[in-house]
mmCIF file of C-alpha atoms in Angstrom:
data_model
loop_
_atom_site.group_PDB
_atom_site.id
_atom_site.type_symbol
_atom_site.label_atom_id
_atom_site.label_comp_id
_atom_site.label_asym_id
_atom_site.label_seq_id
_atom_site.Cartn_x
_atom_site.Cartn_y
_atom_site.Cartn_z
ATOM 1 C CA MET A 19 19.213 62.585 26.052
ATOM 2 C CA THR A 20 16.055 60.749 27.081
ATOM 3 C CA PRO A 21 15.552 57.123 25.971
ATOM 4 C CA VAL A 22 12.058 55.894 25.143
ATOM 5 C CA GLU A 23 10.318 54.426 28.196
ATOM 6 C CA PRO A 24 9.277 50.775 27.799
ATOM 7 C CA SER A 25 5.652 51.705 28.521
ATOM 8 C CA SER A 26 5.750 54.165 25.608
ATOM 9 C CA ALA A 27 7.620 51.969 23.131
ATOM 10 C CA THR A 28 5.705 51.326 19.920
ATOM 11 C CA GLY A 29 6.582 50.389 16.356
ATOM 12 C CA LEU A 30 10.215 49.524 15.714
ATOM 13 C CA VAL A 31 11.287 50.582 19.218
ATOM 14 C CA GLY A 32 8.700 48.272 20.741
ATOM 15 C CA GLN A 33 9.838 45.374 18.567
ATOM 16 C CA VAL A 34 13.458 45.843 19.600
ATOM 17 C CA TYR A 35 12.605 46.238 23.280
ATOM 18 C CA ARG A 36 10.654 42.983 23.272
ATOM 19 C CA GLN A 37 13.547 41.102 21.676
ATOM 20 C CA VAL A 38 16.060 42.607 24.098
ATOM 21 C CA GLU A 39 14.020 41.681 27.157
ATOM 22 C CA ARG A 40 13.418 38.161 25.825
ATOM 23 C CA ASP A 41 17.021 37.410 24.856
ATOM 24 C CA PHE A 42 19.019 39.535 27.296
ATOM 25 C CA GLY A 43 16.807 39.165 30.349
ATOM 26 C CA MET A 44 16.424 42.925 30.784
ATOM 27 C CA LEU A 45 16.238 46.131 28.786
ATOM 28 C CA ALA A 46 19.978 46.795 28.751
ATOM 29 C CA PRO A 47 20.795 50.548 28.953
ATOM 30 C CA PRO A 48 23.559 50.317 26.299
ATOM 31 C CA VAL A 49 20.864 49.236 23.838
ATOM 32 C CA ALA A 50 18.031 51.459 25.090
ATOM 33 C CA LEU A 51 20.141 54.621 24.806
ATOM 34 C CA HIS A 52 19.769 54.356 21.012
ATOM 35 C CA SER A 53 15.962 54.540 21.149
ATOM 36 C CA PRO A 54 15.489 58.209 20.125
ATOM 37 C CA ALA A 55 16.645 57.071 16.651
ATOM 38 C CA PRO A 56 14.659 53.829 16.043
ATOM 39 C CA PRO A 57 16.604 52.500 13.001
ATOM 40 C CA VAL A 58 19.874 53.098 14.879
ATOM 41 C CA LEU A 59 18.416 51.228 17.857
ATOM 42 C CA ALA A 60 17.573 48.290 15.594
ATOM 43 C CA ALA A 61 21.080 48.439 14.103
ATOM 44 C CA ALA A 62 22.810 48.315 17.486
ATOM 45 C CA TRP A 63 20.646 45.432 18.678
ATOM 46 C CA THR A 64 21.061 43.450 15.452
ATOM 47 C CA MET A 65 24.859 43.635 15.614
ATOM 48 C CA LEU A 66 24.966 42.798 19.320
ATOM 49 C CA ARG A 67 22.468 39.958 19.196
ATOM 50 C CA GLU A 68 23.821 38.169 16.133
ATOM 51 C CA THR A 69 27.396 38.188 17.465
ATOM 52 C CA LEU A 70 27.324 37.925 21.257
ATOM 53 C CA LEU A 71 23.987 36.302 22.048
ATOM 54 C CA VAL A 72 23.333 33.816 19.249
ATOM 55 C CA THR A 73 24.426 30.277 20.030
ATOM 56 C CA GLY A 74 27.151 29.380 17.528
ATOM 57 C CA THR A 75 30.426 27.491 17.369
ATOM 58 C CA VAL A 76 32.182 29.681 19.969
ATOM 59 C CA PRO A 77 31.290 29.284 23.669
ATOM 60 C CA ARG A 78 29.510 32.290 25.168
ATOM 61 C CA ALA A 79 32.213 32.547 27.859
ATOM 62 C CA THR A 80 34.862 33.120 25.185
ATOM 63 C CA LYS A 81 32.720 35.834 23.614
ATOM 64 C CA GLU A 82 32.282 37.515 27.004
ATOM 65 C CA ALA A 83 36.057 37.420 27.490
ATOM 66 C CA VAL A 84 36.480 39.244 24.159
ATOM 67 C CA ALA A 85 33.815 41.783 25.148
ATOM 68 C CA ALA A 86 35.542 42.454 28.481
ATOM 69 C CA ALA A 87 39.024 42.691 26.928
ATOM 70 C CA VAL A 88 37.941 45.091 24.176
ATOM 71 C CA SER A 89 36.123 47.192 26.787
ATOM 72 C CA ALA A 90 39.289 47.367 28.888
ATOM 73 C CA ALA A 91 41.278 48.482 25.841
ATOM 74 C CA ASN A 92 38.752 51.255 25.231
ATOM 75 C CA ALA A 93 38.723 52.413 28.878
ATOM 76 C CA CYS A 94 35.004 51.633 29.214
ATOM 77 C CA PRO A 95 34.587 50.599 32.880
ATOM 78 C CA TYR A 96 30.808 50.186 32.514
ATOM 79 C CA CYS A 97 31.201 47.424 29.914
ATOM 80 C CA VAL A 98 34.171 45.891 31.739
ATOM 81 C CA GLU A 99 32.028 45.452 34.863
ATOM 82 C CA ILE A 100 29.036 44.040 32.999
ATOM 83 C CA HIS A 101 30.886 41.557 30.819
ATOM 84 C CA GLY A 102 33.398 40.646 33.473
ATOM 85 C CA ALA A 103 30.439 39.768 35.700
ATOM 86 C CA ALA A 104 28.849 37.746 32.909
ATOM 87 C CA LEU A 105 32.105 35.829 32.378
ATOM 88 C CA THR A 106 32.249 35.130 36.103
ATOM 89 C CA GLY A 107 28.650 33.899 36.000
ATOM 90 C CA LEU A 108 29.605 31.512 33.208
ATOM 91 C CA GLY A 109 32.321 29.964 35.357
ATOM 92 C CA GLY A 110 35.198 32.252 34.422
ATOM 93 C CA GLY A 111 36.299 32.621 38.058
ATOM 94 C CA PRO A 112 39.856 33.959 38.522
ATOM 95 C CA ASP A 113 40.366 34.212 34.761
ATOM 96 C CA ALA A 114 37.486 36.687 34.558
ATOM 97 C CA GLN A 115 39.032 38.795 37.318
ATOM 98 C CA ALA A 116 42.422 38.738 35.593
ATOM 99 C CA ILE A 117 40.965 39.810 32.238
ATOM 100 C CA THR A 118 38.953 42.683 33.704
ATOM 101 C CA ALA A 119 41.971 43.854 35.717
ATOM 102 C CA GLY A 120 44.263 43.732 32.685
ATOM 103 C CA ARG A 121 46.452 41.006 34.248
ATOM 104 C CA LEU A 122 46.457 38.742 31.212
ATOM 105 C CA ASP A 123 49.566 36.851 32.337
ATOM 106 C CA ASP A 124 47.458 35.573 35.244
ATOM 107 C CA VAL A 125 44.828 33.979 32.988
ATOM 108 C CA ALA A 126 45.273 30.260 33.564
ATOM 109 C CA ASP A 127 43.521 29.035 30.404
ATOM 110 C CA PRO A 128 46.141 29.489 27.634
ATOM 111 C CA ARG A 129 43.551 29.705 24.847
ATOM 112 C CA LEU A 130 41.497 32.299 26.706
ATOM 113 C CA ARG A 131 44.675 34.210 27.551
ATOM 114 C CA ALA A 132 45.678 34.362 23.872
ATOM 115 C CA ILE A 133 42.212 35.440 22.721
ATOM 116 C CA ALA A 134 41.950 38.115 25.421
ATOM 117 C CA GLY A 135 45.394 39.394 24.481
ATOM 118 C CA TRP A 136 44.355 39.650 20.842
ATOM 119 C CA ALA A 137 41.156 41.489 21.787
ATOM 120 C CA ARG A 138 43.015 43.854 24.134
ATOM 121 C CA ASP A 139 44.874 45.504 21.230
ATOM 122 C CA PRO A 140 42.948 48.730 20.487
ATOM 123 C CA VAL A 141 43.009 48.160 16.730
ATOM 124 C CA LEU A 142 43.167 44.324 16.603
ATOM 125 C CA ARG A 143 46.589 44.198 14.929
ATOM 126 C CA GLY A 144 47.680 40.776 16.130
ATOM 127 C CA ALA A 145 47.195 37.458 14.373
ATOM 128 C CA ALA A 146 43.917 35.881 15.416
ATOM 129 C CA PRO A 147 44.687 33.026 17.874
ATOM 130 C CA PHE A 148 41.707 30.900 16.822
ATOM 131 C CA PRO A 149 40.532 28.990 13.734
ATOM 132 C CA ALA A 150 39.425 31.012 10.696
ATOM 133 C CA GLU A 151 35.891 29.650 10.946
ATOM 134 C CA GLN A 152 35.502 31.388 14.309
ATOM 135 C CA LEU A 153 36.487 34.813 12.974
ATOM 136 C CA PRO A 154 32.952 35.961 12.079
ATOM 137 C CA GLU A 155 31.796 35.308 15.656
ATOM 138 C CA LEU A 156 34.834 36.507 17.618
ATOM 139 C CA GLY A 157 35.712 39.285 15.185
ATOM 140 C CA GLY A 158 32.059 40.299 15.268
ATOM 141 C CA VAL A 159 32.029 40.527 19.065
ATOM 142 C CA ALA A 160 35.240 42.575 19.010
ATOM 143 C CA VAL A 161 33.953 44.992 16.370
ATOM 144 C CA VAL A 162 30.551 45.453 17.979
ATOM 145 C CA PHE A 163 32.148 46.224 21.343
ATOM 146 C CA HIS A 164 34.408 48.813 19.765
ATOM 147 C CA TYR A 165 31.085 50.361 18.783
ATOM 148 C CA ILE A 166 29.188 49.787 22.045
ATOM 149 C CA ASN A 167 32.074 51.035 24.217
ATOM 150 C CA ARG A 168 32.071 54.366 22.417
ATOM 151 C CA MET A 169 28.309 54.788 22.757
ATOM 152 C CA VAL A 170 28.410 53.893 26.448
ATOM 153 C CA SER A 171 31.317 56.253 27.139
ATOM 154 C CA VAL A 172 29.353 59.151 25.656
ATOM 155 C CA PHE A 173 25.917 58.460 27.108
ATOM 156 C CA LEU A 174 26.173 56.402 30.309
ATOM 157 C CA ARG A 175 27.857 56.670 33.693
ATOM 158 C CA PRO A 176 31.192 54.909 34.312
ATOM 159 C CA SER A 177 29.433 52.114 36.215
ATOM 160 C CA PRO A 178 26.057 50.373 35.975
ATOM 161 C CA LEU A 179 25.939 50.474 39.786
ATOM 162 C CA PRO A 180 25.387 53.432 42.100
ATOM 163 C CA PRO A 181 28.276 54.404 44.433
ATOM 164 C CA LEU A 182 28.757 51.481 46.839
ATOM 165 C CA PRO A 183 31.424 50.286 49.300
ATOM 166 C CA ALA A 184 33.924 47.966 47.631
ATOM 167 C CA PHE A 185 32.665 44.839 49.409
ATOM 168 C CA THR A 186 29.022 45.596 48.517
ATOM 169 C CA ARG A 187 29.980 46.333 44.917
ATOM 170 C CA ARG A 188 31.765 42.984 44.569
ATOM 171 C CA GLY A 189 28.789 41.167 46.026
ATOM 172 C CA THR A 190 26.327 42.976 43.781
ATOM 173 C CA LEU A 191 28.387 42.223 40.688
ATOM 174 C CA TRP A 192 28.650 38.577 41.732
ATOM 175 C CA VAL A 193 24.858 38.308 42.013
ATOM 176 C CA ALA A 194 24.428 40.118 38.690
ATOM 177 C CA GLY A 195 26.936 37.768 37.113
ATOM 178 C CA ARG A 196 25.015 34.725 38.328
ATOM 179 C CA MET A 197 21.826 36.114 36.791
ATOM 180 C CA MET A 198 23.516 37.041 33.538
ATOM 181 C CA GLY A 199 25.255 33.679 33.390
ATOM 182 C CA ALA A 200 21.908 31.921 33.701
ATOM 183 C CA PHE A 201 20.497 33.873 30.761
ATOM 184 C CA ALA A 202 23.699 33.435 28.758
ATOM 185 C CA ARG A 203 23.372 29.657 28.989
ATOM 186 C CA ARG A 204 20.017 29.758 27.205
ATOM 187 C CA GLU A 205 19.946 28.891 23.515
ATOM 188 C CA ALA A 206 19.464 31.909 21.234
ATOM 189 C CA SER A 207 18.511 31.069 17.659
ATOM 190 C CA PRO A 208 20.071 33.067 14.817
ATOM 191 C CA GLY A 209 18.219 35.546 12.689
ATOM 192 C CA PRO A 210 15.181 37.172 14.378
ATOM 193 C CA SER A 211 16.814 40.588 14.623
ATOM 194 C CA LEU A 212 17.662 40.650 10.915
ATOM 195 C CA ASP A 213 14.045 41.288 9.969
ATOM 196 C CA LEU A 214 14.084 44.571 11.896
ATOM 197 C CA LEU A 215 16.063 46.202 9.073
ATOM 198 C CA PRO A 216 15.957 45.895 5.270
ATOM 199 C CA PRO A 217 18.653 43.918 3.438
ATOM 200 C CA ALA A 218 21.757 45.790 2.330
ATOM 201 C CA PRO A 219 24.823 44.929 0.211
ATOM 202 C CA VAL A 220 27.824 43.701 2.191
ATOM 203 C CA PRO A 221 30.600 46.319 1.825
ATOM 204 C CA PRO A 222 34.292 45.367 1.412
ATOM 205 C CA ASP A 223 35.255 46.363 4.972
ATOM 206 C CA LEU A 224 33.173 43.428 6.252
ATOM 207 C CA ALA A 225 35.291 40.817 4.460
ATOM 208 C CA TRP A 226 36.322 39.458 7.869
ATOM 209 C CA ALA A 227 32.720 38.277 8.389
ATOM 210 C CA GLY A 228 32.717 36.132 5.241
ATOM 211 C CA GLN A 229 29.448 35.191 3.595
ATOM 212 C CA THR A 230 27.611 34.724 6.860
ATOM 213 C CA ARG A 231 24.580 35.853 8.816
ATOM 214 C CA ILE A 232 26.915 38.105 10.814
ATOM 215 C CA ALA A 233 28.013 39.887 7.630
ATOM 216 C CA ASP A 234 24.336 40.343 6.778
ATOM 217 C CA ALA A 235 23.656 41.790 10.238
ATOM 218 C CA PHE A 236 26.503 44.307 10.012
ATOM 219 C CA ALA A 237 25.562 45.282 6.459
ATOM 220 C CA ARG A 238 21.954 46.024 7.439
ATOM 221 C CA ALA A 239 23.045 47.872 10.554
ATOM 222 C CA GLY A 240 25.685 49.894 8.748
ATOM 223 C CA ALA A 241 23.214 50.999 6.079
ATOM 224 C CA ALA A 242 20.711 52.108 8.743
ATOM 225 C CA VAL A 243 23.319 54.113 10.668
ATOM 226 C CA GLU A 244 24.613 55.720 7.472
ATOM 227 C CA GLU A 245 21.117 56.763 6.430
ATOM 228 C CA ALA A 246 20.376 58.270 9.841
ATOM 229 C CA ALA A 247 23.634 60.247 9.780
ATOM 230 C CA VAL A 248 23.303 61.735 6.280
ATOM 231 C CA PRO A 249 21.332 64.844 7.374
ATOM 232 C CA VAL A 250 23.427 65.255 10.541
ATOM 233 C CA VAL A 251 27.113 64.675 9.673
ATOM 234 C CA PRO A 252 28.443 66.817 6.792
ATOM 235 C CA GLU A 253 30.450 65.193 4.008
ATOM 236 C CA ARG A 254 33.561 67.192 4.940
ATOM 237 C CA ILE A 255 33.480 65.787 8.473
ATOM 238 C CA ARG A 256 32.991 62.255 7.173
ATOM 239 C CA TYR A 257 36.058 62.548 4.967
ATOM 240 C CA LEU A 258 38.118 64.045 7.780
ATOM 241 C CA LEU A 259 37.316 61.190 10.158
ATOM 242 C CA LEU A 260 37.920 58.466 7.589
ATOM 243 C CA THR A 261 41.284 60.017 6.711
ATOM 244 C CA ARG A 262 42.338 60.115 10.355
ATOM 245 C CA LEU A 263 41.197 56.560 11.036
ATOM 246 C CA SER A 264 43.070 55.195 8.015
ATOM 247 C CA GLU A 265 46.315 56.318 9.660
ATOM 248 C CA TRP A 266 45.430 55.616 13.303
ATOM 249 C CA ASP A 267 47.356 53.041 15.333
ATOM 250 C CA GLY A 268 44.967 53.117 18.284
ATOM 251 C CA SER A 269 47.104 55.386 20.452
ATOM 252 C CA PRO A 270 45.323 58.125 22.427
ATOM 253 C CA PRO A 271 45.457 61.218 20.216
ATOM 254 C CA GLY A 272 46.142 63.570 23.127
ATOM 255 C CA VAL A 273 46.042 63.967 26.890
ATOM 256 C CA SER A 274 43.390 66.671 26.587
ATOM 257 C CA ALA A 275 40.678 67.063 23.949
ATOM 258 C CA SER A 276 42.460 70.007 22.335
ATOM 259 C CA TRP A 277 43.764 67.724 19.572
ATOM 260 C CA ALA A 278 40.267 67.729 18.088
ATOM 261 C CA ASP A 279 40.272 71.523 17.829
ATOM 262 C CA ALA A 280 43.586 71.391 15.956
ATOM 263 C CA ALA A 281 42.241 68.717 13.598
ATOM 264 C CA LEU A 282 39.259 70.938 12.764
ATOM 265 C CA ALA A 283 41.332 73.959 11.731
ATOM 266 C CA GLY A 284 39.878 75.354 8.512
ATOM 267 C CA VAL A 285 36.489 73.640 8.926
ATOM 268 C CA PRO A 286 33.538 76.065 8.521
ATOM 269 C CA ASP A 287 32.183 77.342 11.831
ATOM 270 C CA ASP A 288 28.798 75.695 11.353
ATOM 271 C CA GLU A 289 30.446 72.250 11.082
ATOM 272 C CA VAL A 290 32.889 72.498 13.971
ATOM 273 C CA ALA A 291 30.488 71.285 16.672
ATOM 274 C CA VAL A 292 29.491 68.088 14.888
ATOM 275 C CA GLY A 293 33.095 67.593 13.783
ATOM 276 C CA ARG A 294 34.420 67.821 17.321
ATOM 277 C CA LEU A 295 31.811 65.390 18.645
ATOM 278 C CA VAL A 296 32.489 62.925 15.820
ATOM 279 C CA LEU A 297 36.287 63.003 16.167
ATOM 280 C CA LEU A 298 36.217 62.625 19.944
ATOM 281 C CA THR A 299 33.698 59.782 19.807
ATOM 282 C CA ALA A 300 35.720 57.828 17.275
ATOM 283 C CA GLN A 301 39.220 58.263 18.705
ATOM 284 C CA SER A 302 38.787 58.981 22.420
ATOM 285 C CA ALA A 303 35.157 58.664 23.469
ATOM 286 C CA TYR A 304 36.089 59.001 27.144
ATOM 287 C CA GLN A 305 37.004 62.642 26.360
ATOM 288 C CA VAL A 306 33.492 63.548 25.210
ATOM 289 C CA GLY A 307 32.085 65.941 27.781
ATOM 290 C CA ASP A 308 29.585 68.734 28.272
ATOM 291 C CA ARG A 309 31.417 71.086 25.929
ATOM 292 C CA ALA A 310 31.248 68.779 22.923
ATOM 293 C CA VAL A 311 27.656 67.700 23.520
ATOM 294 C CA GLY A 312 26.472 71.194 24.422
ATOM 295 C CA ALA A 313 27.974 72.739 21.290
ATOM 296 C CA PHE A 314 26.277 70.076 19.166
ATOM 297 C CA ARG A 315 22.969 70.674 20.971
ATOM 298 C CA ASP A 316 23.213 74.398 20.315
ATOM 299 C CA ARG A 317 23.128 73.616 16.596
ATOM 300 C CA ASP A 318 20.661 70.733 16.710
ATOM 301 C CA PRO A 319 18.811 69.998 19.979
ATOM 302 C CA ARG A 320 17.084 66.804 18.822
ATOM 303 C CA ASP A 321 17.918 63.584 20.665
ATOM 304 C CA ALA A 322 17.670 61.610 17.424
ATOM 305 C CA SER A 323 20.333 63.787 15.794
ATOM 306 C CA LEU A 324 22.700 63.386 18.731
ATOM 307 C CA VAL A 325 22.299 59.599 18.701
ATOM 308 C CA ALA A 326 22.731 59.471 14.911
ATOM 309 C CA ALA A 327 25.955 61.513 14.942
ATOM 310 C CA VAL A 328 27.569 59.613 17.817
ATOM 311 C CA SER A 329 26.462 56.255 16.408
ATOM 312 C CA TRP A 330 27.914 57.031 12.984
ATOM 313 C CA ALA A 331 31.257 58.050 14.495
ATOM 314 C CA ALA A 332 31.369 55.006 16.773
ATOM 315 C CA LEU A 333 30.460 52.540 14.028
ATOM 316 C CA THR A 334 32.854 54.125 11.536
ATOM 317 C CA ALA A 335 35.703 53.667 14.006
ATOM 318 C CA ALA A 336 34.645 50.090 14.752
ATOM 319 C CA ARG A 337 34.364 49.217 11.072
ATOM 320 C CA CYS A 338 37.774 50.707 10.294
ATOM 321 C CA ILE A 339 39.243 48.537 13.043
ATOM 322 C CA GLY A 340 37.412 45.486 11.704
ATOM 323 C CA ALA A 341 38.685 46.150 8.184
ATOM 324 C CA ARG A 342 42.183 45.263 9.417
ATOM 325 C CA LEU A 343 41.098 41.707 10.240
ATOM 326 C CA PRO A 344 41.851 38.919 7.744
ATOM 327 C CA ASP A 345 39.129 37.709 5.413
ATOM 328 C CA GLY A 346 36.572 35.553 7.165
ATOM 329 C CA ALA A 347 35.213 32.077 6.657
ATOM 330 C CA PRO A 348 33.114 30.962 3.661
ATOM 331 C CA ALA A 349 29.340 30.781 3.809
ATOM 332 C CA VAL A 350 27.917 29.326 7.040
#
């Protein structure tokens, strides 16, 4: 899959790229990978920006801790490295190292330890250890990283860095963290990304976001991803995934990817490839490999179709996880 080059980005892709570079400090690969499907690109950026980047009532360091903890739960080392480095750059120090290493008992800050522990559950089952008015922001970060982790696991390498000696890697991540921390301290006003997508009704599964800008962002993004997936993901496969997710406790469905083949028994041959890719993405994205992608490509070689199918599966899983959160705060 080939993302759109910045020098070639026009229209909606160009608009998103400019916002990403302005607000994130660089064209982040986890966002750019969506570019073959422009509305899906805008959806991913809108969700990410309005939760993680916008200056709100929750400190950015706390949001980065949630991003790192969710990424650890989803076995996404790329996102763990990036957001662990950002937390370090924001002054997280030893607590950042403990969160990224999964040593939550070593997190000195009791509030951060409780929030990271909540975020580390793969389906967010625990009681939220923060005030209800912070749920749209912190729940939003958690849900969007359940989405981003799955996209990254399918499309990107396990690390943002090339192979390096351990000492060099630590130093490089420290420098990156300092740079990211500097950008993270900048004020980011709410709302600019919303205009990239048309308004959409807020569905019931977003009750955790309340009547907020974040609910609006997820509603617009969800509608865009759904529309992109309609010609790519058959209705039978949609129903199958939603049924499985309604009963899922977050446990790995199997040591190998053969569980997906068993789940697709009885599905017509021409739907098996997209079904396998969708199921793996949603429930164990780290198991997506050449077989699943190649079989999908044999049926539909377009980059936009691949991005649309994986994005729909990833967002459906993330939204099902978010639907288990309590109702959010009133209008903000």
